[in-house]
Amino acid sequence: MCQTCGCTVTAGNAHLAAGDSHARPGAHATVEVLQDLLAANDRVAAHNREHFDEYGVLAINLMSSPGAGKTTLLEATIRALRDRYRIAVIEGDLETDNDAARIRAQGVPAVQITTGTACHLDAHLVHRALHDLPLAGLDLLFIENVGNLVCPASFDLGQHVNVVLLCATEGDDKPAKYPVMFRAADLVVLSKADLLGVMDDFDAARAEAALRALGRETPVIRAAARRAPALDAWLGWLEQQLTAPRAIAPLRPLQATAGV
Amino acid sequence: MHELSVCQALIDEVARIATSCAARTVGRITIEVGQLSGVEPELLARAFEIARAGTCAAQAELSIAVPEIVVHCNDCGASSSARPNRLLCASCGGYRTRVLEGDGLRLRAVELDVPEAHAALH
Ligand SMILES: Nc1nc2c(ncn2[C@@H]2O[C@H](COP(=O)(O)OP(=O)(O)OP(=O)(O)O)[C@@H](O)[C@H]2O)c(=O)[nH]1
Ligand SMILES: [Mg+2]
Ligand SMILES: [Zn+2]
Ligand SMILES: [Zn+2]
Ligand SMILES: [Zn+2]
């Protein structure tokens, strides 16, 4: 059918598209397509990844339900690593820029994206934020997504890895309840691990079993970022990611994608 | 509710197709919403009612197909159907599986009302 849109006429409707004499002026045609609905987002995400790879920046998308401890973990991580790595943070939040202010107080650049009513970050929003960051001088970029276990899972931002926090007070059945999010995780961090002793009904083994049931071998580690910090496993994993070889690829221009 | 962003993307794509086919109106739009796509069909249908207003799809009907989840087992090679939070191999019980079907979010077909002159070109 139309060359420009690459659509096809099926056997059942070919006579209509060809202007069958039985059809009234004008014709109904069914255009068969197989178009990914998030293709526009995924294109920009791939472009973001090229930005990161151009400068050898490791980009980590941090996701969890609201209040699971993302910003607190980032604050502690920056304190532990800022002398050895150049770190920046993109903060996604519905309304405030509290989290970005907390990050800046640790002495590293932070860009706040206020999403208003949108419950997730998308690749376009992140691309816009990249222009406010000194990418050339970075080793590690964290993207703290909007606190939400549903929507952020559907949108690739161009990150290299997804980290999902599961907090001790949330219940060990979260991977079973939010399979799309936990399937997307490259690492699951049991956050506020200092509370695991108090929340004696949270069974870490049950959480891991629910994760395995999603067909994933995702590593699960524990971290506590307040009071008595326990960050060894987390910092060890980060160092591993930072030293793993990553492609340094030349940036290709973004092909006409509206809204970038 | 990210279903509204998904609808926006859907309508953009439908508009692109309608324009390139010089269609006058858009009839039925068929999409596939995998149970592992992160999109709720019911919320999407409601969001569509809002998003279509004032667009080429204002009169369009949305038909949503929700395919069964199919996983392929990397251990025994079997393919079997599965549930969203239980993606294990039905044959050997293994968890080293790959989702073959069920995580897609796709536009499948668009019914167009094409003027005869343009239709005859094809
Ligand atoms: N006991 C304990 N409390 C913690 C820990 N980490 C964070 N908290 C507390 O949990 C609350 C929420 O922490 P945040 O770091 O703001 O959580 P968040 O995930 O960034 O929240 P949103 O950005 O709003 O989604 C704060 O009161 C923190 O002090 C921890 O390791 N142990
Ligand atoms: Mg936060
Ligand atoms: Zn760019
Ligand atoms: Zn949402
Ligand atoms: Zn098997």
Coordinates of C-alpha atoms and ligand atoms in Angstrom, one line a residue:
Chain A
M1 CA 0.0 0.0 0.0
C2 CA 1.5 3.4 0.9
Q3 CA 5.2 3.3 0.3
T4 CA 5.9 6.0 2.8
C5 CA 4.5 4.3 5.8
G6 CA 5.5 0.8 4.9
C7 CA 2.1 -0.6 5.5
T8 CA 0.6 -3.5 3.6
V9 CA -2.7 -4.6 2.2
T10 CA -3.9 -8.0 3.4
A11 CA -5.5 -10.6 1.1
G12 CA -8.9 -9.8 2.8
N13 CA -8.9 -6.1 2.0
A14 CA -6.8 -5.8 -1.2
H15 CA -9.9 -5.3 -3.3
L16 CA -11.0 -2.4 -1.1
A17 CA -7.7 -0.7 -1.2
A18 CA -7.6 -1.1 -5.0
G19 CA -10.9 0.7 -5.3
D20 CA -13.3 -2.1 -5.8
S21 CA -16.3 -1.0 -7.8
H22 CA -18.7 -2.3 -5.1
A23 CA -17.1 0.0 -2.6
R24 CA -18.7 3.4 -2.2
P25 CA -16.6 6.4 -3.1
G26 CA -13.7 6.1 -0.9
A27 CA -12.7 2.8 0.6
H28 CA -11.9 1.2 3.9
A29 CA -8.5 -0.2 4.1
T30 CA -7.0 -2.0 7.1
V31 CA -3.4 -1.0 7.4
E32 CA -1.4 -3.7 9.2
V33 CA 1.6 -2.5 11.1
L34 CA 3.8 -3.8 13.8
Q35 CA 4.9 -0.7 15.5
D36 CA 6.3 -0.6 19.0
L37 CA 4.3 2.1 20.8
L38 CA 7.3 3.2 22.7
A39 CA 9.6 3.4 19.7
A40 CA 10.0 7.2 19.9
N41 CA 11.1 6.9 23.5
D42 CA 13.4 4.0 22.8
R43 CA 15.1 6.0 19.9
V44 CA 15.9 8.9 22.3
A45 CA 17.0 6.4 25.0
A46 CA 19.5 4.9 22.5
H47 CA 20.7 8.4 21.7
N48 CA 21.1 9.1 25.5
R49 CA 23.2 5.9 25.8
E50 CA 25.4 7.2 23.0
H51 CA 25.9 10.4 24.9
F52 CA 27.0 8.4 28.0
D53 CA 29.2 6.1 25.9
E54 CA 30.8 9.0 24.1
Y55 CA 32.3 10.1 27.5
G56 CA 32.5 6.7 29.2
V57 CA 29.9 7.6 31.8
L58 CA 28.2 4.8 33.6
A59 CA 24.5 5.6 33.9
I60 CA 22.4 4.0 36.6
N61 CA 18.6 4.2 36.8
L62 CA 17.5 3.9 40.4
M63 CA 13.8 2.9 40.9
S64 CA 11.7 2.0 43.9
S65 CA 8.4 2.9 45.6
P66 CA 8.2 6.3 47.2
G67 CA 10.4 6.6 50.3
A68 CA 12.3 3.3 49.9
G69 CA 15.5 5.2 50.5
K70 CA 16.9 6.2 47.0
T71 CA 18.1 9.7 47.9
T72 CA 19.5 8.6 51.2
L73 CA 21.5 5.8 49.5
L74 CA 22.8 8.3 46.9
E75 CA 23.9 10.7 49.7
A76 CA 25.8 8.0 51.4
T77 CA 27.2 6.6 48.1
I78 CA 28.5 10.1 47.1
R79 CA 30.2 10.5 50.5
A80 CA 31.9 7.2 50.1
L81 CA 33.0 7.6 46.4
R82 CA 33.3 11.3 45.7
D83 CA 37.1 11.4 46.2
R84 CA 37.7 8.7 43.6
Y85 CA 34.9 9.2 41.1
R86 CA 33.2 12.2 39.5
I87 CA 29.5 11.7 40.2
A88 CA 26.3 13.6 39.2
V89 CA 22.6 12.9 39.7
I90 CA 19.5 13.5 37.7
E91 CA 16.5 13.7 40.1
G92 CA 13.0 12.9 39.0
D93 CA 10.2 14.1 41.3
L94 CA 6.6 15.0 40.9
E95 CA 6.7 18.4 42.6
T96 CA 9.7 19.5 44.7
D97 CA 13.4 19.9 44.2
N98 CA 14.2 18.7 47.7
D99 CA 16.2 15.7 46.5
A100 CA 18.4 17.7 44.1
A101 CA 19.2 20.1 47.0
R102 CA 20.1 17.1 49.2
I103 CA 22.5 15.8 46.5
R104 CA 24.1 19.3 45.9
A105 CA 24.7 19.5 49.6
Q106 CA 27.1 16.5 49.1
G107 CA 29.1 18.6 46.7
V108 CA 28.1 17.1 43.4
P109 CA 26.0 18.5 40.5
A110 CA 22.3 17.6 40.4
V111 CA 19.6 18.4 37.9
Q112 CA 16.1 18.3 39.0
I113 CA 13.3 17.2 36.6
T114 CA 9.9 18.0 38.0
T115 CA 7.5 15.8 36.1
G116 CA 4.3 17.5 37.4
T117 CA 1.6 14.9 36.8
A118 CA 3.8 12.4 35.0
C119 CA 4.6 9.5 37.3
H120 CA 7.8 8.5 35.5
L121 CA 10.8 9.8 33.7
D122 CA 11.1 9.3 30.0
A123 CA 14.0 9.4 27.6
H124 CA 13.1 12.9 26.3
L125 CA 13.1 14.4 29.8
V126 CA 16.5 12.9 30.6
H127 CA 17.9 14.1 27.3
R128 CA 16.9 17.6 28.1
A129 CA 18.5 17.3 31.5
L130 CA 21.8 16.0 30.0
H131 CA 22.4 19.4 28.5
D132 CA 22.7 20.9 32.0
L133 CA 25.3 18.3 33.1
P134 CA 29.1 18.4 32.5
L135 CA 29.1 14.9 31.0
A136 CA 32.7 15.2 29.7
G137 CA 33.9 15.4 33.3
L138 CA 31.9 12.5 34.8
D139 CA 32.4 8.8 35.6
L140 CA 29.1 8.0 37.1
L141 CA 25.6 9.4 36.6
F142 CA 22.7 8.3 38.8
I143 CA 19.2 8.9 37.6
E144 CA 16.8 8.8 40.5
N145 CA 13.4 7.9 39.0
V146 CA 10.0 9.0 40.4
G147 CA 9.1 6.9 43.4
N148 CA 6.7 4.4 41.7
L149 CA 6.9 0.7 41.2
V150 CA 4.7 0.7 38.0
C151 CA 5.2 3.3 35.3
P152 CA 9.0 3.8 35.3
A153 CA 9.6 0.2 34.3
S154 CA 8.1 0.8 30.8
F155 CA 10.5 3.6 29.8
D156 CA 14.1 3.1 28.8
L157 CA 16.1 6.2 29.7
G158 CA 19.4 5.1 28.1
Q159 CA 20.8 3.8 31.3
H160 CA 23.3 1.0 31.4
V161 CA 21.8 -0.7 34.4
N162 CA 18.6 -0.6 36.4
V163 CA 18.8 -0.8 40.2
V164 CA 15.5 -1.5 42.1
L165 CA 15.3 -0.8 45.8
L166 CA 13.1 -3.0 47.9
C167 CA 12.7 -1.7 51.4
A168 CA 12.3 -3.9 54.5
T169 CA 9.0 -2.2 55.4
E170 CA 7.4 -2.9 52.1
G171 CA 6.8 -6.6 52.3
D172 CA 8.7 -9.5 50.7
D173 CA 5.9 -10.1 48.1
K174 CA 6.7 -7.0 46.1
P175 CA 8.5 -8.8 43.2
A176 CA 5.4 -11.0 42.8
K177 CA 3.1 -7.9 42.8
Y178 CA 5.2 -5.7 40.5
P179 CA 6.7 -8.3 38.1
V180 CA 7.3 -5.7 35.3
M181 CA 9.5 -3.6 37.5
F182 CA 11.4 -6.4 39.1
R183 CA 12.0 -8.1 35.8
A184 CA 13.7 -4.9 34.6
A185 CA 16.1 -4.9 37.6
D186 CA 19.8 -5.7 37.0
L187 CA 20.3 -5.5 40.8
V188 CA 17.9 -5.6 43.7
V189 CA 19.0 -3.8 46.8
L190 CA 17.2 -4.6 50.1
S191 CA 17.3 -1.1 51.5
K192 CA 17.1 0.0 55.1
A193 CA 18.6 -3.3 56.0
D194 CA 19.0 -2.1 59.5
L195 CA 15.3 -2.5 59.8
L196 CA 15.3 -6.2 58.7
G197 CA 15.7 -7.2 62.3
V198 CA 12.7 -5.2 63.4
M199 CA 10.5 -6.2 60.4
D200 CA 10.7 -9.9 61.4
D201 CA 8.0 -10.8 58.9
F202 CA 10.1 -9.7 56.0
D203 CA 11.7 -12.9 54.7
A204 CA 14.6 -12.0 52.3
A205 CA 14.6 -15.6 51.0
R206 CA 10.9 -15.3 50.0
A207 CA 11.7 -12.0 48.2
E208 CA 14.5 -13.8 46.3
A209 CA 12.2 -16.7 45.5
A210 CA 9.6 -14.4 44.0
L211 CA 12.4 -12.8 41.9
R212 CA 13.5 -16.2 40.6
A213 CA 9.9 -17.0 39.7
L214 CA 10.1 -14.1 37.3
G215 CA 12.8 -16.0 35.4
R216 CA 15.6 -13.8 36.6
E217 CA 18.9 -14.5 38.3
T218 CA 19.2 -10.9 39.5
P219 CA 21.6 -10.5 42.3
V220 CA 20.1 -9.3 45.6
I221 CA 22.2 -7.4 48.1
R222 CA 21.5 -5.5 51.4
A223 CA 22.3 -1.9 52.2
A224 CA 21.7 0.4 55.1
A225 CA 22.3 4.1 54.5
R226 CA 21.4 5.7 57.8
R227 CA 22.5 5.2 61.4
A228 CA 25.0 2.3 61.1
P229 CA 25.7 2.4 57.4
A230 CA 26.3 -1.0 55.8
L231 CA 27.3 -0.3 52.2
D232 CA 30.0 -2.8 51.4
A233 CA 28.1 -5.0 49.1
W234 CA 26.6 -2.0 47.3
L235 CA 29.9 -0.2 46.9
G236 CA 31.5 -3.4 45.8
W237 CA 28.9 -3.9 43.1
L238 CA 29.3 -0.3 42.0
E239 CA 33.1 -0.6 41.7
Q240 CA 32.6 -3.7 39.6
Q241 CA 30.3 -1.9 37.2
L242 CA 32.6 1.1 37.1
T243 CA 35.6 -0.9 36.1
A244 CA 33.8 -3.2 33.7
P245 CA 34.7 -2.4 30.1
R246 CA 32.2 -0.3 28.4
A247 CA 32.1 0.7 24.8
I248 CA 33.2 4.2 24.0
A249 CA 31.1 4.9 20.9
P250 CA 30.9 8.0 18.7
L251 CA 27.7 10.0 19.0
R252 CA 25.3 10.0 16.1
P253 CA 23.0 12.9 15.6
L254 CA 19.4 12.3 16.8
Q255 CA 17.2 11.8 13.8
A256 CA 14.2 14.2 13.7
T257 CA 12.4 13.2 16.9
A258 CA 9.9 15.7 18.0
G259 CA 10.1 17.3 21.4
V260 CA 13.8 16.7 22.0
Chain B
M1 CA -0.8 7.3 34.9
H2 CA 1.6 6.6 32.1
E3 CA -1.2 5.1 30.0
L4 CA -1.9 8.7 28.8
S5 CA 1.7 9.0 27.4
V6 CA 1.3 5.7 25.7
C7 CA -2.0 6.9 24.1
Q8 CA -0.3 10.0 22.9
A9 CA 2.4 7.9 21.2
L10 CA -0.3 5.7 19.7
I11 CA -2.3 8.6 18.3
D12 CA 1.0 10.2 16.9
E13 CA 1.7 6.9 15.1
V14 CA -1.9 6.5 13.8
A15 CA -1.9 10.2 12.6
R16 CA 1.4 9.5 10.7
I17 CA -0.2 6.5 8.9
A18 CA -3.4 8.3 8.2
T19 CA -1.6 11.2 6.7
S20 CA 0.6 9.1 4.5
C21 CA -2.4 7.2 3.2
A22 CA -4.4 10.4 2.8
A23 CA -7.1 8.9 4.9
R24 CA -10.2 10.9 5.7
T25 CA -11.1 9.1 8.9
V26 CA -9.7 6.4 11.2
G27 CA -12.0 3.6 12.1
R28 CA -10.8 0.8 14.3
I29 CA -7.4 0.8 15.8
T30 CA -6.0 -2.6 17.0
I31 CA -3.2 -2.7 19.5
E32 CA -1.5 -5.5 21.5
V33 CA -0.9 -4.9 25.2
G34 CA 1.3 -7.6 26.7
Q35 CA 0.6 -8.6 30.3
L36 CA 4.3 -7.8 31.0
S37 CA 4.3 -4.5 29.1
G38 CA 3.5 -2.5 32.3
V39 CA 0.3 -1.1 30.7
E40 CA -3.2 -1.8 32.0
P41 CA -5.6 -2.4 29.2
E42 CA -8.5 -0.9 31.1
L43 CA -6.6 2.3 32.0
L44 CA -5.4 2.5 28.4
A45 CA -8.9 2.3 27.1
R46 CA -10.0 5.1 29.4
A47 CA -7.0 7.2 28.5
F48 CA -7.8 6.7 24.8
E49 CA -11.2 8.3 25.3
I50 CA -9.4 11.5 26.5
A51 CA -6.5 11.5 24.2
R52 CA -8.4 10.9 20.9
A53 CA -10.4 14.2 21.2
G54 CA -9.6 16.7 18.5
T55 CA -7.3 14.3 16.6
C56 CA -7.7 12.2 13.5
A57 CA -8.7 9.4 15.7
A58 CA -11.6 11.3 17.3
Q59 CA -14.2 8.8 16.0
A60 CA -11.9 5.8 16.2
E61 CA -12.6 2.7 18.2
L62 CA -9.8 1.0 20.2
S63 CA -9.6 -2.7 20.2
I64 CA -7.0 -4.2 22.6
A65 CA -5.6 -7.7 22.2
V66 CA -4.0 -9.2 25.3
P67 CA -2.0 -12.2 24.2
E68 CA -1.2 -15.1 26.5
I69 CA 2.4 -15.1 27.9
V70 CA 4.7 -17.6 26.3
V71 CA 8.1 -18.4 27.7
H72 CA 11.0 -20.4 26.2
C73 CA 13.1 -22.5 28.5
N74 CA 16.9 -22.1 28.1
D75 CA 17.4 -25.4 30.0
C76 CA 15.1 -27.9 28.3
G77 CA 14.0 -25.9 25.2
A78 CA 10.3 -26.2 25.8
S79 CA 7.9 -23.3 25.2
S80 CA 5.0 -23.0 27.6
S81 CA 2.4 -20.5 28.7
A82 CA 3.0 -18.6 32.0
R83 CA 1.5 -16.1 34.4
P84 CA 3.0 -12.6 34.9
N85 CA 4.6 -13.3 38.2
R86 CA 5.4 -17.0 37.5
L87 CA 7.5 -17.1 34.4
L88 CA 8.8 -20.6 35.0
C89 CA 9.1 -23.5 32.5
A90 CA 5.9 -25.6 32.7
S91 CA 7.9 -28.6 31.4
C92 CA 10.9 -28.7 33.8
G93 CA 10.1 -26.0 36.3
G94 CA 13.3 -24.1 35.5
Y95 CA 13.6 -20.4 35.9
R96 CA 16.1 -19.8 33.1
T97 CA 13.4 -18.7 30.7
R98 CA 13.0 -16.0 28.1
V99 CA 9.7 -14.3 27.3
L100 CA 8.7 -15.0 23.7
E101 CA 5.3 -13.3 23.9
G102 CA 3.6 -11.1 26.5
D103 CA 5.9 -8.1 26.9
G104 CA 5.0 -6.3 23.7
L105 CA 3.2 -3.0 23.4
R106 CA 2.4 -2.6 19.7
L107 CA 0.2 -1.1 17.2
R108 CA -1.1 -3.9 15.0
A109 CA -3.6 -2.5 12.6
V110 CA -5.5 0.7 11.6
E111 CA -8.7 0.8 9.6
L112 CA -8.8 3.8 7.3
D113 CA -11.3 5.5 5.1
V114 CA -9.2 6.3 2.1
P115 CA -10.5 8.4 -0.8
E116 CA -10.9 6.4 -4.0
A117 CA -8.4 8.5 -6.0
H118 CA -5.6 7.8 -3.4
A119 CA -6.6 4.2 -2.9
A120 CA -6.4 3.5 -6.7
L121 CA -2.8 4.6 -6.6
H122 CA -1.8 1.5 -4.7
Ligands
LIG1 N1 16.3 3.2 59.1 C1 16.7 3.6 57.9 N2 16.0 4.6 57.4 C2 16.3 5.0 56.1 C3 17.3 4.4 55.4 N3 17.4 5.0 54.2 C4 16.5 5.9 54.2 N4 15.8 6.0 55.3 C5 14.7 6.9 55.7 O1 13.6 6.7 54.8 C6 12.9 7.9 54.5 C7 12.9 8.1 53.0 O2 14.2 8.1 52.4 P1 14.5 8.8 51.0 O3 16.0 8.5 50.8 O4 14.1 10.2 51.0 O5 13.6 7.9 50.1 P2 13.4 8.1 48.5 O6 13.2 6.7 47.9 O7 14.4 8.9 47.9 O8 12.0 8.8 48.5 P3 11.2 9.5 47.2 O9 12.3 10.2 46.4 O10 10.2 10.4 47.8 O11 10.6 8.4 46.5 C8 13.8 9.0 55.2 O12 13.1 9.3 56.4 C9 15.1 8.3 55.4 O13 15.8 8.9 56.5 C10 18.1 3.3 56.0 O14 19.0 2.7 55.5 N5 17.7 3.0 57.3
MG2 MG 14.2 10.7 46.7
ZN3 ZN 21.6 14.6 22.2
ZN4 ZN 1.4 5.9 36.1
ZN5 ZN 12.3 -26.3 30.9

